[in-house]
Short mmCIF file of N, CA and C in Angstrom, two decimals:
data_model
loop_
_atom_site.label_atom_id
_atom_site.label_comp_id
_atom_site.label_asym_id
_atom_site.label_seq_id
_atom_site.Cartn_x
_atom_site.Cartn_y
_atom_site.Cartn_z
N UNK C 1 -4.45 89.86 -29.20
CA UNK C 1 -4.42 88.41 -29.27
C UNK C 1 -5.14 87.91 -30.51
N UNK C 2 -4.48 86.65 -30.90
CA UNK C 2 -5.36 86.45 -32.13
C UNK C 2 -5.12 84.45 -32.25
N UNK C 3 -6.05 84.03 -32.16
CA UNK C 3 -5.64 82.65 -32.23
C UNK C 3 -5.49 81.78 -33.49
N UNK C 4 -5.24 80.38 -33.19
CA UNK C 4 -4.62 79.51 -34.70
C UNK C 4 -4.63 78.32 -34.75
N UNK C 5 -4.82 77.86 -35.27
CA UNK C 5 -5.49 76.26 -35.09
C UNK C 5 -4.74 75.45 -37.19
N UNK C 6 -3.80 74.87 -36.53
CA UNK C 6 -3.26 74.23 -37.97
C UNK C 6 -2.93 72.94 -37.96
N UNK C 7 -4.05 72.17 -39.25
CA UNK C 7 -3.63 70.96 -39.27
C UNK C 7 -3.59 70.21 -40.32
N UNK C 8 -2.64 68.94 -40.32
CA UNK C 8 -2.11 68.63 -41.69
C UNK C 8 -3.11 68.06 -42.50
N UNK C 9 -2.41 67.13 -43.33
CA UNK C 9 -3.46 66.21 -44.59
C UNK C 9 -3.89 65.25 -43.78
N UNK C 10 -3.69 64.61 -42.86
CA UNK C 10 -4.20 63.72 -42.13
C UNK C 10 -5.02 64.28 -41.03
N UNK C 11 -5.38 65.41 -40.86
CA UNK C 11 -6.48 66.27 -39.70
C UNK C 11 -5.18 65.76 -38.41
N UNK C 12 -4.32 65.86 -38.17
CA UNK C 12 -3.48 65.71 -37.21
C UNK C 12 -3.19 67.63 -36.80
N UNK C 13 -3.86 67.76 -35.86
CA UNK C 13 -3.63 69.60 -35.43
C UNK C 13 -2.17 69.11 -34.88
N UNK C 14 -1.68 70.34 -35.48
CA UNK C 14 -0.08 70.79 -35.26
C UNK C 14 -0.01 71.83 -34.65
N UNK C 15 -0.53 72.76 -34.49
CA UNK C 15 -0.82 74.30 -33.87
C UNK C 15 -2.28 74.81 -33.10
N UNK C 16 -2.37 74.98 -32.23
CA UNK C 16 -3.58 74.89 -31.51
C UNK C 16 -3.42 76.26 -30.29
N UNK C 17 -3.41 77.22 -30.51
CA UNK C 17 -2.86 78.37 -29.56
C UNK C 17 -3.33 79.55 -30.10
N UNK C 18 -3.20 80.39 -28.79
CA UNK C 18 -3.68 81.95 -28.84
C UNK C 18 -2.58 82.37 -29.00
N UNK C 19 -2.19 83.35 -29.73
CA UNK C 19 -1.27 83.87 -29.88
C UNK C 19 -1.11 85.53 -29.39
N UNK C 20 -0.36 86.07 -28.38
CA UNK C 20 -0.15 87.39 -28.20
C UNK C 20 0.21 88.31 -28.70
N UNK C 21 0.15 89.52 -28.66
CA UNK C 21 0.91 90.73 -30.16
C UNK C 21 2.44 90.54 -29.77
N UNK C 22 2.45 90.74 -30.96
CA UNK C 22 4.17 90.23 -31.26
C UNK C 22 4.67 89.02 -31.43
N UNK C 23 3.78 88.19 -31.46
CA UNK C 23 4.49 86.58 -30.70
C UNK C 23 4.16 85.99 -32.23
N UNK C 24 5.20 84.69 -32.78
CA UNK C 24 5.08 84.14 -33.97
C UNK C 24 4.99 82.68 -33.68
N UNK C 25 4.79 81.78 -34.29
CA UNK C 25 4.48 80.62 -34.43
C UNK C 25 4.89 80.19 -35.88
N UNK C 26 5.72 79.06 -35.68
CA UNK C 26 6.27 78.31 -36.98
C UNK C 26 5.47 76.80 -37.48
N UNK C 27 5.15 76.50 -38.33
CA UNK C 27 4.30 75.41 -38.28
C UNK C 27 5.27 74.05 -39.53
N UNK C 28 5.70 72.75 -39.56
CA UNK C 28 6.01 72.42 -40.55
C UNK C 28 4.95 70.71 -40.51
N UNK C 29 4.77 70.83 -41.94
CA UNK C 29 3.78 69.39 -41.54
C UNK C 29 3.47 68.74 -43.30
N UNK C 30 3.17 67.67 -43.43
CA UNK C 30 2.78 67.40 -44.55
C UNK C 30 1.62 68.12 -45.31
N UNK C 31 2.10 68.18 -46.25
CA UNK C 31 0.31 69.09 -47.11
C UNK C 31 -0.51 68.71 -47.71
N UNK C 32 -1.69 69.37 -47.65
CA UNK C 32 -1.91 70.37 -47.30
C UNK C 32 -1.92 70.52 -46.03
N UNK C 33 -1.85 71.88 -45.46
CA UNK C 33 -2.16 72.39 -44.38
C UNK C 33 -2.94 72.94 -44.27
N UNK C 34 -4.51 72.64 -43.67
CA UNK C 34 -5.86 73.76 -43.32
C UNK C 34 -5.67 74.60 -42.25
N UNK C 35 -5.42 75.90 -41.98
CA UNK C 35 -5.12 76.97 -41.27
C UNK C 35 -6.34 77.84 -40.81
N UNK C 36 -6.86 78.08 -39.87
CA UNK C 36 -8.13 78.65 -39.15
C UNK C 36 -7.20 79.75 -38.64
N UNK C 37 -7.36 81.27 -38.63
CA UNK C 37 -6.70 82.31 -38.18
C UNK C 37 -8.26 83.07 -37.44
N UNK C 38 -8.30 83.22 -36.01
CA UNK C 38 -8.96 84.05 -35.42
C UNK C 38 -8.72 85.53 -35.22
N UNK C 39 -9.31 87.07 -35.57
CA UNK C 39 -9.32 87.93 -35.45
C UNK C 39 -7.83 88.41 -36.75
N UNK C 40 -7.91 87.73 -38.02
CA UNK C 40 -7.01 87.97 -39.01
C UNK C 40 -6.56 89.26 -39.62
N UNK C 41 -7.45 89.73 -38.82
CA UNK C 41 -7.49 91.26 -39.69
C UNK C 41 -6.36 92.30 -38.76
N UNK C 42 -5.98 91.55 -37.13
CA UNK C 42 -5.00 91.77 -37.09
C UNK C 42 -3.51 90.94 -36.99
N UNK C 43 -3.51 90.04 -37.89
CA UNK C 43 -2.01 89.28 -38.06
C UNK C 43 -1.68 89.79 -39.31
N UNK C 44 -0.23 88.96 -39.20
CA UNK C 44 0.46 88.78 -40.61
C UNK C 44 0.75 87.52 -40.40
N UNK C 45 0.64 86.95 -41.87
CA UNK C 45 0.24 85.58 -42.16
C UNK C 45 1.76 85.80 -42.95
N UNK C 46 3.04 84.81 -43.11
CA UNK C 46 3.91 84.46 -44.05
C UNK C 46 3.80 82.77 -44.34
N UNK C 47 3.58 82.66 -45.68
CA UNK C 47 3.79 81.04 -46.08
C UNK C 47 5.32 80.66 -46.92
N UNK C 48 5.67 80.03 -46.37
CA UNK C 48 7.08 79.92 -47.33
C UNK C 48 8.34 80.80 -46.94
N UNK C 49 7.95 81.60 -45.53
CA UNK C 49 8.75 82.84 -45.82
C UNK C 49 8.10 84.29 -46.27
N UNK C 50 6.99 83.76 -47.40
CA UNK C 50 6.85 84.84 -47.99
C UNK C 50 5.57 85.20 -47.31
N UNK C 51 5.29 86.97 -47.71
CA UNK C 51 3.70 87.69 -46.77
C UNK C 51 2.50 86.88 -47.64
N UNK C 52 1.52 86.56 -46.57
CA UNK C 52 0.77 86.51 -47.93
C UNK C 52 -0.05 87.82 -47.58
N UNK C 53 -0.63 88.09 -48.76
CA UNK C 53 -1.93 89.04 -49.07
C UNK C 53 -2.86 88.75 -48.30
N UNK C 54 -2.69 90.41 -47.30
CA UNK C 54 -4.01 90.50 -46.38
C UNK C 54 -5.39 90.07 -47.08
N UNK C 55 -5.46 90.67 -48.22
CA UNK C 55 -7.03 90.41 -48.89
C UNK C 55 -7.46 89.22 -49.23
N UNK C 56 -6.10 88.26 -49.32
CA UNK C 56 -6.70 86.62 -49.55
C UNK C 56 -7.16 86.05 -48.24
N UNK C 57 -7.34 86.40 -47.10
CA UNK C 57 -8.00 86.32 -45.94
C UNK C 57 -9.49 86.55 -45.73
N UNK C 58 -9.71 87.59 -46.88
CA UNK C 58 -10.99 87.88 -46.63
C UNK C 58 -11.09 89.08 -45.85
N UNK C 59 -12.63 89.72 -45.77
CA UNK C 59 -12.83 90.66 -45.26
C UNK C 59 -12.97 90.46 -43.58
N UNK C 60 -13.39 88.97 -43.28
CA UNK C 60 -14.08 89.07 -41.93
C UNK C 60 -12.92 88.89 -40.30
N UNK C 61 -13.44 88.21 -39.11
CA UNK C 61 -12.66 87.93 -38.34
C UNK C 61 -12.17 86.86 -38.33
N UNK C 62 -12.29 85.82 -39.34
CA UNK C 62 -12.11 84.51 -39.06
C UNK C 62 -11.74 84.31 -40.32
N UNK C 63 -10.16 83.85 -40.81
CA UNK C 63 -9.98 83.06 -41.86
C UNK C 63 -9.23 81.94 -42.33
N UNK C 64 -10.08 81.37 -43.22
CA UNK C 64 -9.71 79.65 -43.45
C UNK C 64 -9.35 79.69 -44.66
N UNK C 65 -7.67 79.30 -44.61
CA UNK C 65 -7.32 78.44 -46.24
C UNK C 65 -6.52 77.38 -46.23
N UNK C 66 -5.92 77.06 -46.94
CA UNK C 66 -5.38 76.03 -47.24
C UNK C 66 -3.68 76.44 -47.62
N UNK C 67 -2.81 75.46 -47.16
CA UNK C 67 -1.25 75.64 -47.74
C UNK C 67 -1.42 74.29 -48.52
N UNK C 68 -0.79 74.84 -49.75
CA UNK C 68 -0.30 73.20 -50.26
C UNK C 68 0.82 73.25 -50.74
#
């Protein structure tokens, strides 16, 4: 399990859920988008479609960036 918390340029949360292995979540919203990923080290993150880079996550359990 790994949870997710996403919300737009206006702090309006769009995504607010635990997520189970295997299970995906689509998010669309004005940008930026601030994205909180719990236990990241086991997801895969795609923006655009595309993977992003495990290492732009960081090393730890918890990671925060930004879509714009």
């Amino acid at each position: 399990e790994s949870w997710v918390r996403v919300a737009d340029t206006n702090n309006v949360v769009l995504l607010q859920k635990t997520l189970a292995a295997g299970e995906t979540a689509t998010v669309e919203g004005a940008v930026p988008l601030a994205v909180t990923i719990g236990r990241a080290d086991a997801v895969d993150v795609q923006v655009r479609g595309q993977p992003m880079d495990r290492s732009a996550l960081g090393s730890g359990t918890v990671a925060r960036f930004v879509v714009k």
